[in-house]
PDB file of C-alpha atoms in Angstrom:
ATOM      1  CA  ASP A 122       9.130   0.218 -13.070  1.00  0.00           C
ATOM      2  CA  GLN A 123       7.857   1.267  -9.889  1.00  0.00           C
ATOM      3  CA  GLN A 124       4.243   1.102  -9.423  1.00  0.00           C
ATOM      4  CA  VAL A 125       3.655   2.351  -6.018  1.00  0.00           C
ATOM      5  CA  LYS A 126       6.104   5.597  -5.347  1.00  0.00           C
ATOM      6  CA  GLN A 127       6.344   7.383  -2.084  1.00  0.00           C
ATOM      7  CA  ASN A 128       8.585  10.488  -3.196  1.00  0.00           C
ATOM      8  CA  SER A 129       9.673  11.894  -0.103  1.00  0.00           C
ATOM      9  CA  PRO A 130      12.643   9.370   1.503  1.00  0.00           C
ATOM     10  CA  SER A 131      12.070  11.190   5.291  1.00  0.00           C
ATOM     11  CA  LEU A 132       9.963  13.710   6.953  1.00  0.00           C
ATOM     12  CA  SER A 133      10.713  14.965  10.321  1.00  0.00           C
ATOM     13  CA  VAL A 134       7.691  16.473  12.416  1.00  0.00           C
ATOM     14  CA  GLN A 135       7.417  18.195  15.756  1.00  0.00           C
ATOM     15  CA  GLU A 136       5.337  16.132  18.491  1.00  0.00           C
ATOM     16  CA  GLY A 137       2.094  17.122  18.720  1.00  0.00           C
ATOM     17  CA  ARG A 138       1.963  18.406  15.224  1.00  0.00           C
ATOM     18  CA  ILE A 139       0.473  16.168  11.976  1.00  0.00           C
ATOM     19  CA  SER A 140       2.390  13.792   9.994  1.00  0.00           C
ATOM     20  CA  ILE A 141       1.214  13.621   6.367  1.00  0.00           C
ATOM     21  CA  LEU A 142       2.757  10.942   4.262  1.00  0.00           C
ATOM     22  CA  ASN A 143       2.162  10.777   0.558  1.00  0.00           C
ATOM     23  CA  CYS A 144       1.799   7.828  -1.842  1.00  0.00           C
ATOM     24  CA  ASP A 145       1.321   7.554  -5.428  1.00  0.00           C
ATOM     25  CA  TYR A 146       0.120   4.756  -7.790  1.00  0.00           C
ATOM     26  CA  THR A 147       0.189   4.120 -11.687  1.00  0.00           C
ATOM     27  CA  ASN A 148      -1.765   0.905 -11.929  1.00  0.00           C
ATOM     28  CA  SER A 149      -5.409   1.637 -12.217  1.00  0.00           C
ATOM     29  CA  MET A 150      -6.235  -1.748 -11.297  1.00  0.00           C
ATOM     30  CA  PHE A 151      -5.249  -1.429  -7.939  1.00  0.00           C
ATOM     31  CA  ASP A 152      -8.175  -1.478  -5.686  1.00  0.00           C
ATOM     32  CA  TYR A 153      -7.220  -1.769  -2.047  1.00  0.00           C
ATOM     33  CA  PHE A 154      -4.451  -0.118  -0.186  1.00  0.00           C
ATOM     34  CA  LEU A 155      -2.270  -0.091   2.923  1.00  0.00           C
ATOM     35  CA  TRP A 156      -0.119   1.241   4.846  1.00  0.00           C
ATOM     36  CA  TYR A 157       2.514  -0.500   7.091  1.00  0.00           C
ATOM     37  CA  LYS A 158       4.682   0.400   9.953  1.00  0.00           C
ATOM     38  CA  LYS A 159       8.512  -0.858  10.252  1.00  0.00           C
ATOM     39  CA  TYR A 160      10.982  -0.689  12.749  1.00  0.00           C
ATOM     40  CA  PRO A 161      14.443  -2.169  12.131  1.00  0.00           C
ATOM     41  CA  ALA A 162      14.734  -5.943  12.313  1.00  0.00           C
ATOM     42  CA  GLU A 163      11.093  -5.963  12.645  1.00  0.00           C
ATOM     43  CA  GLY A 164       8.345  -7.190  10.114  1.00  0.00           C
ATOM     44  CA  PRO A 165       6.000  -4.501   8.719  1.00  0.00           C
ATOM     45  CA  THR A 166       2.973  -3.741  11.073  1.00  0.00           C
ATOM     46  CA  PHE A 167      -0.514  -3.275   9.380  1.00  0.00           C
ATOM     47  CA  LEU A 168      -1.923   0.295  10.283  1.00  0.00           C
ATOM     48  CA  ILE A 169      -4.774   0.902   8.364  1.00  0.00           C
ATOM     49  CA  SER A 170      -6.151   0.278   5.091  1.00  0.00           C
ATOM     50  CA  ILE A 171      -8.736   1.548   2.515  1.00  0.00           C
ATOM     51  CA  SER A 172     -10.828  -0.054  -0.418  1.00  0.00           C
ATOM     52  CA  SER A 173     -11.049   1.971  -3.251  1.00  0.00           C
ATOM     53  CA  ILE A 174     -15.074   2.049  -2.728  1.00  0.00           C
ATOM     54  CA  LYS A 175     -13.874   4.631  -0.308  1.00  0.00           C
ATOM     55  CA  ASP A 176     -12.179   8.030  -0.221  1.00  0.00           C
ATOM     56  CA  LYS A 177     -11.461   7.873   3.685  1.00  0.00           C
ATOM     57  CA  ASN A 178     -10.686   5.575   6.632  1.00  0.00           C
ATOM     58  CA  GLU A 179      -9.879   6.495   9.925  1.00  0.00           C
ATOM     59  CA  ASP A 180      -8.492   4.591  12.900  1.00  0.00           C
ATOM     60  CA  GLY A 181      -7.756   6.479  16.146  1.00  0.00           C
ATOM     61  CA  ARG A 182      -4.868   8.847  15.073  1.00  0.00           C
ATOM     62  CA  PHE A 183      -4.157   7.201  12.158  1.00  0.00           C
ATOM     63  CA  THR A 184      -6.744   8.447   8.964  1.00  0.00           C
ATOM     64  CA  VAL A 185      -5.973   7.422   5.060  1.00  0.00           C
ATOM     65  CA  PHE A 186      -7.404   9.399   2.237  1.00  0.00           C
ATOM     66  CA  LEU A 187      -7.794   8.169  -1.213  1.00  0.00           C
ATOM     67  CA  ASN A 188      -8.035  10.395  -4.186  1.00  0.00           C
ATOM     68  CA  LYS A 189      -8.949   7.479  -6.983  1.00  0.00           C
ATOM     69  CA  SER A 190      -8.911  10.343 -10.278  1.00  0.00           C
ATOM     70  CA  ALA A 191      -5.000  11.439  -9.226  1.00  0.00           C
ATOM     71  CA  LYS A 192      -3.930   8.087  -8.009  1.00  0.00           C
ATOM     72  CA  HIS A 193      -2.717   9.372  -5.134  1.00  0.00           C
ATOM     73  CA  LEU A 194      -3.073   8.261  -1.157  1.00  0.00           C
ATOM     74  CA  SER A 195      -1.761  10.093   1.848  1.00  0.00           C
ATOM     75  CA  LEU A 196      -1.472   8.735   5.857  1.00  0.00           C
ATOM     76  CA  HIS A 197      -2.456  11.600   8.138  1.00  0.00           C
ATOM     77  CA  ILE A 198      -0.996  10.846  12.069  1.00  0.00           C
ATOM     78  CA  VAL A 199      -2.653  13.332  14.379  1.00  0.00           C
ATOM     79  CA  PRO A 200      -1.185  13.998  17.103  1.00  0.00           C
ATOM     80  CA  SER A 201       2.151  12.479  16.074  1.00  0.00           C
ATOM     81  CA  GLN A 202       4.107  11.116  18.800  1.00  0.00           C
ATOM     82  CA  PRO A 203       7.852  10.248  19.191  1.00  0.00           C
ATOM     83  CA  GLY A 204       6.756   6.416  18.843  1.00  0.00           C
ATOM     84  CA  ASP A 205       5.287   6.843  15.586  1.00  0.00           C
ATOM     85  CA  SER A 206       9.030   7.210  14.360  1.00  0.00           C
ATOM     86  CA  ALA A 207       9.916   4.622  11.909  1.00  0.00           C
ATOM     87  CA  VAL A 208       9.666   3.537   7.858  1.00  0.00           C
ATOM     88  CA  TYR A 209       6.336   3.829   6.946  1.00  0.00           C
ATOM     89  CA  PHE A 210       5.242   1.681   3.574  1.00  0.00           C
ATOM     90  CA  CYS A 211       2.187   2.313   1.261  1.00  0.00           C
ATOM     91  CA  ALA A 212       1.119  -0.637  -0.426  1.00  0.00           C
ATOM     92  CA  ALA A 213      -1.269  -1.922  -3.054  1.00  0.00           C
ATOM     93  CA  SER A 214      -3.302  -4.657  -4.177  1.00  0.00           C
ATOM     94  CA  TYR A 215      -6.068  -6.360  -6.083  1.00  0.00           C
ATOM     95  CA  THR A 216      -8.681  -7.945  -4.032  1.00  0.00           C
ATOM     96  CA  GLY A 217      -9.251 -11.248  -4.912  1.00  0.00           C
ATOM     97  CA  ALA A 218      -7.153 -14.642  -4.080  1.00  0.00           C
ATOM     98  CA  ASN A 219      -4.026 -13.085  -5.564  1.00  0.00           C
ATOM     99  CA  SER A 220      -4.002 -10.337  -3.727  1.00  0.00           C
ATOM    100  CA  LYS A 221       0.106  -9.887  -3.363  1.00  0.00           C
ATOM    101  CA  LEU A 222       0.882  -6.671  -2.302  1.00  0.00           C
ATOM    102  CA  THR A 223       3.431  -4.261  -4.312  1.00  0.00           C
ATOM    103  CA  PHE A 224       4.955  -1.728  -1.853  1.00  0.00           C
ATOM    104  CA  GLY A 225       6.438   1.701  -2.599  1.00  0.00           C
ATOM    105  CA  LYS A 226      10.457   2.352  -0.908  1.00  0.00           C
ATOM    106  CA  GLY A 227       8.949   3.825   2.215  1.00  0.00           C
ATOM    107  CA  ILE A 228       9.291   7.044   3.823  1.00  0.00           C
ATOM    108  CA  THR A 229      11.211   7.781   7.095  1.00  0.00           C
ATOM    109  CA  LEU A 230       9.359   9.707   9.837  1.00  0.00           C
ATOM    110  CA  SER A 231      10.867  11.020  13.038  1.00  0.00           C
ATOM    111  CA  VAL A 232       8.993  12.809  15.354  1.00  0.00           C
ATOM    112  CA  ARG A 233      10.820  15.200  17.266  1.00  0.00           C
ATOM    113  CA  PRO A 234      10.012  15.727  21.160  1.00  0.00           C
TER     114      PRO A 234
ATOM    115  CA  ALA B 859      -3.219 -12.647  19.645  1.00  0.00           C
ATOM    116  CA  ALA B 860      -1.267 -15.196  17.821  1.00  0.00           C
ATOM    117  CA  GLY B 861       1.172 -13.722  15.445  1.00  0.00           C
ATOM    118  CA  VAL B 862       2.942 -15.108  12.150  1.00  0.00           C
ATOM    119  CA  ILE B 863       6.055 -17.181  13.564  1.00  0.00           C
ATOM    120  CA  GLN B 864       9.053 -17.293  11.160  1.00  0.00           C
ATOM    121  CA  SER B 865      12.182 -19.507  11.909  1.00  0.00           C
ATOM    122  CA  PRO B 866      15.066 -19.581  12.086  1.00  0.00           C
ATOM    123  CA  ARG B 867      15.134 -15.297  12.844  1.00  0.00           C
ATOM    124  CA  HIS B 868      18.747 -15.580  11.427  1.00  0.00           C
ATOM    125  CA  LEU B 869      21.017 -17.808   9.377  1.00  0.00           C
ATOM    126  CA  ILE B 870      24.291 -17.835   7.914  1.00  0.00           C
ATOM    127  CA  LYS B 871      24.872 -19.815   4.761  1.00  0.00           C
ATOM    128  CA  GLU B 872      28.149 -20.551   2.641  1.00  0.00           C
ATOM    129  CA  LYS B 873      27.617 -20.081  -1.336  1.00  0.00           C
ATOM    130  CA  ARG B 874      26.171 -22.825  -2.950  1.00  0.00           C
ATOM    131  CA  GLU B 875      24.300 -24.026   0.069  1.00  0.00           C
ATOM    132  CA  THR B 876      20.855 -24.353   0.462  1.00  0.00           C
ATOM    133  CA  ALA B 877      18.600 -23.264   2.966  1.00  0.00           C
ATOM    134  CA  THR B 878      15.034 -23.705   4.646  1.00  0.00           C
ATOM    135  CA  LEU B 879      12.671 -20.946   5.894  1.00  0.00           C
ATOM    136  CA  LYS B 880       9.800 -21.925   7.941  1.00  0.00           C
ATOM    137  CA  CYS B 881       6.825 -19.891   8.427  1.00  0.00           C
ATOM    138  CA  TYR B 882       3.957 -20.678  10.716  1.00  0.00           C
ATOM    139  CA  PRO B 883       0.704 -18.277  10.103  1.00  0.00           C
ATOM    140  CA  ILE B 884      -2.135 -17.000  11.999  1.00  0.00           C
ATOM    141  CA  PRO B 885      -4.339 -19.659  12.898  1.00  0.00           C
ATOM    142  CA  ARG B 886      -7.280 -20.006  10.669  1.00  0.00           C
ATOM    143  CA  HIS B 887      -5.218 -17.738   7.744  1.00  0.00           C
ATOM    144  CA  ASP B 888      -5.495 -19.557   4.933  1.00  0.00           C
ATOM    145  CA  THR B 889      -3.032 -17.661   2.267  1.00  0.00           C
ATOM    146  CA  VAL B 890       0.630 -17.366   3.058  1.00  0.00           C
ATOM    147  CA  TYR B 891       2.949 -15.066   1.003  1.00  0.00           C
ATOM    148  CA  TRP B 892       6.798 -14.520   1.139  1.00  0.00           C
ATOM    149  CA  TYR B 893       8.471 -11.623   0.649  1.00  0.00           C
ATOM    150  CA  GLN B 894      12.190 -10.523   0.074  1.00  0.00           C
ATOM    151  CA  GLN B 895      13.531  -7.489   1.156  1.00  0.00           C
ATOM    152  CA  GLY B 896      17.094  -6.500   0.324  1.00  0.00           C
ATOM    153  CA  PRO B 897      19.131  -3.814   1.817  1.00  0.00           C
ATOM    154  CA  GLY B 898      17.332  -0.658   1.608  1.00  0.00           C
ATOM    155  CA  GLN B 899      14.570  -1.715  -0.555  1.00  0.00           C
ATOM    156  CA  ASP B 900      11.364  -2.332  -0.194  1.00  0.00           C
ATOM    157  CA  PRO B 901       9.717  -5.670  -0.193  1.00  0.00           C
ATOM    158  CA  GLN B 902       9.099  -7.866  -3.216  1.00  0.00           C
ATOM    159  CA  PHE B 903       6.729 -10.404  -3.562  1.00  0.00           C
ATOM    160  CA  LEU B 904       8.445 -14.019  -4.016  1.00  0.00           C
ATOM    161  CA  ILE B 905       5.328 -16.398  -4.229  1.00  0.00           C
ATOM    162  CA  SER B 906       2.008 -17.195  -2.321  1.00  0.00           C
ATOM    163  CA  PHE B 907      -0.028 -20.334  -1.447  1.00  0.00           C
ATOM    164  CA  TYR B 908      -3.498 -19.964  -1.003  1.00  0.00           C
ATOM    165  CA  GLU B 909      -5.220 -22.999   0.866  1.00  0.00           C
ATOM    166  CA  LYS B 910      -2.211 -25.256   0.222  1.00  0.00           C
ATOM    167  CA  MET B 911      -1.982 -24.651  -3.558  1.00  0.00           C
ATOM    168  CA  GLN B 912       0.478 -21.972  -5.349  1.00  0.00           C
ATOM    169  CA  SER B 913      -1.763 -18.860  -6.052  1.00  0.00           C
ATOM    170  CA  ASP B 914       0.830 -16.229  -7.453  1.00  0.00           C
ATOM    171  CA  LYS B 915       4.022 -16.399  -8.501  1.00  0.00           C
ATOM    172  CA  GLY B 916       6.488 -13.086  -8.612  1.00  0.00           C
ATOM    173  CA  SER B 917      10.287 -12.472  -8.907  1.00  0.00           C
ATOM    174  CA  ILE B 918      11.300 -15.843  -7.328  1.00  0.00           C
ATOM    175  CA  PRO B 919      14.438 -17.361  -8.638  1.00  0.00           C
ATOM    176  CA  ASP B 920      14.426 -20.838 -10.048  1.00  0.00           C
ATOM    177  CA  ARG B 921      16.765 -21.993  -7.285  1.00  0.00           C
ATOM    178  CA  PHE B 922      13.982 -21.196  -4.931  1.00  0.00           C
ATOM    179  CA  SER B 923      10.754 -23.315  -4.082  1.00  0.00           C
ATOM    180  CA  ALA B 924       7.775 -23.302  -1.699  1.00  0.00           C
ATOM    181  CA  GLN B 925       4.877 -25.148  -0.824  1.00  0.00           C
ATOM    182  CA  GLN B 926       2.277 -24.984   2.232  1.00  0.00           C
ATOM    183  CA  PHE B 927       1.730 -27.979   4.390  1.00  0.00           C
ATOM    184  CA  SER B 928      -1.606 -29.634   5.522  1.00  0.00           C
ATOM    185  CA  ASP B 929      -1.442 -27.700   8.351  1.00  0.00           C
ATOM    186  CA  TYR B 930      -1.031 -24.418   6.533  1.00  0.00           C
ATOM    187  CA  HIS B 931       2.832 -23.726   7.480  1.00  0.00           C
ATOM    188  CA  SER B 932       4.865 -23.083   4.484  1.00  0.00           C
ATOM    189  CA  GLU B 933       8.309 -23.503   3.856  1.00  0.00           C
ATOM    190  CA  LEU B 934      10.960 -21.909   1.508  1.00  0.00           C
ATOM    191  CA  ASN B 935      13.511 -23.899   0.027  1.00  0.00           C
ATOM    192  CA  MET B 936      16.952 -21.830  -1.353  1.00  0.00           C
ATOM    193  CA  SER B 937      19.309 -23.854  -3.276  1.00  0.00           C
ATOM    194  CA  SER B 938      22.710 -22.771  -4.653  1.00  0.00           C
ATOM    195  CA  LEU B 939      22.723 -19.745  -2.450  1.00  0.00           C
ATOM    196  CA  GLU B 940      24.406 -16.686  -4.102  1.00  0.00           C
ATOM    197  CA  LEU B 941      25.977 -13.759  -2.109  1.00  0.00           C
ATOM    198  CA  GLY B 942      22.822 -11.616  -3.378  1.00  0.00           C
ATOM    199  CA  ASP B 943      20.312 -14.016  -1.863  1.00  0.00           C
ATOM    200  CA  SER B 944      21.442 -11.838   1.440  1.00  0.00           C
ATOM    201  CA  ALA B 945      18.509 -10.157   2.678  1.00  0.00           C
ATOM    202  CA  LEU B 946      15.579 -10.133   4.826  1.00  0.00           C
ATOM    203  CA  TYR B 947      12.583 -12.844   3.926  1.00  0.00           C
ATOM    204  CA  PHE B 948       9.221 -12.169   5.445  1.00  0.00           C
ATOM    205  CA  CYS B 949       6.018 -14.534   5.446  1.00  0.00           C
ATOM    206  CA  ALA B 950       2.836 -12.679   5.786  1.00  0.00           C
ATOM    207  CA  SER B 951      -0.460 -14.389   6.268  1.00  0.00           C
ATOM    208  CA  SER B 952      -4.447 -13.448   5.491  1.00  0.00           C
ATOM    209  CA  SER B 953      -7.476 -14.738   5.700  1.00  0.00           C
ATOM    210  CA  LEU B 954      -9.012 -14.272   2.017  1.00  0.00           C
ATOM    211  CA  ALA B 955     -12.041 -16.790   2.681  1.00  0.00           C
ATOM    212  CA  GLY B 956     -12.879 -14.432   5.642  1.00  0.00           C
ATOM    213  CA  GLY B 957     -13.106 -11.475   3.035  1.00  0.00           C
ATOM    214  CA  THR B 958      -9.662  -9.547   4.826  1.00  0.00           C
ATOM    215  CA  TYR B 959      -7.137  -8.590   2.110  1.00  0.00           C
ATOM    216  CA  GLU B 960      -4.871  -7.245   5.213  1.00  0.00           C
ATOM    217  CA  GLN B 961      -1.442  -9.252   5.342  1.00  0.00           C
ATOM    218  CA  TYR B 962       0.060  -9.816   8.717  1.00  0.00           C
ATOM    219  CA  PHE B 963       3.606 -10.227   8.433  1.00  0.00           C
ATOM    220  CA  GLY B 964       6.245 -12.218  10.466  1.00  0.00           C
ATOM    221  CA  PRO B 965       8.846 -10.854  12.162  1.00  0.00           C
ATOM    222  CA  GLY B 966      11.720 -12.153   9.322  1.00  0.00           C
ATOM    223  CA  THR B 967      14.615 -14.227   8.778  1.00  0.00           C
ATOM    224  CA  ARG B 968      17.889 -12.608   7.550  1.00  0.00           C
ATOM    225  CA  LEU B 969      19.665 -14.252   5.459  1.00  0.00           C
ATOM    226  CA  THR B 970      23.331 -13.760   5.300  1.00  0.00           C
ATOM    227  CA  VAL B 971      25.407 -15.628   2.561  1.00  0.00           C
ATOM    228  CA  THR B 972      29.025 -15.747   2.574  1.00  0.00           C
TER     229      THR B 972
END
């Protein structure tokens, strides 16, 4: 049972426009959410996170929004750049000593010049 | 800034052989996690250690074992390798005592079992 879902496998966006990557989760016990960017043959790179006590967190071009009632979060990248082209994973965890990450399947973002 | 180091980066083994993967966490990080990523799959949690004690266990086969040493580096030992063990193995570290839950990943070890 996939507890973290990224239902769109791919997204193509024009350079300079906004990229919106969506993620849904089913386990209401999750209270910490993260986004990772991954290039082939490399490890996931941490981008941004959000605690369940917040509904928005912003870091430069990246903003994550959390809607707890809908069990939905989204990553906004503005403006999108060709270097943003990669696979983006949404992940969720419980805060505490056993804070393993549960990942979604990932979404491939392509930013067209 | 120092990152998570994994060795080796690539490993080719035959069926029924053993393999040992090593992970050196970011300095002063107290928690190490191991994940397995199969082709086209999302990373799956295997096992974690907090202050050198096993803290959680996921879908790790009994043929695999792991430990964290006094210098906080960790090793994943895999025995009786099967073709299905071919995957990318990632190590990640975090500083739970520091109150941060972000995990920082190493570059991974690509294991190929032939």
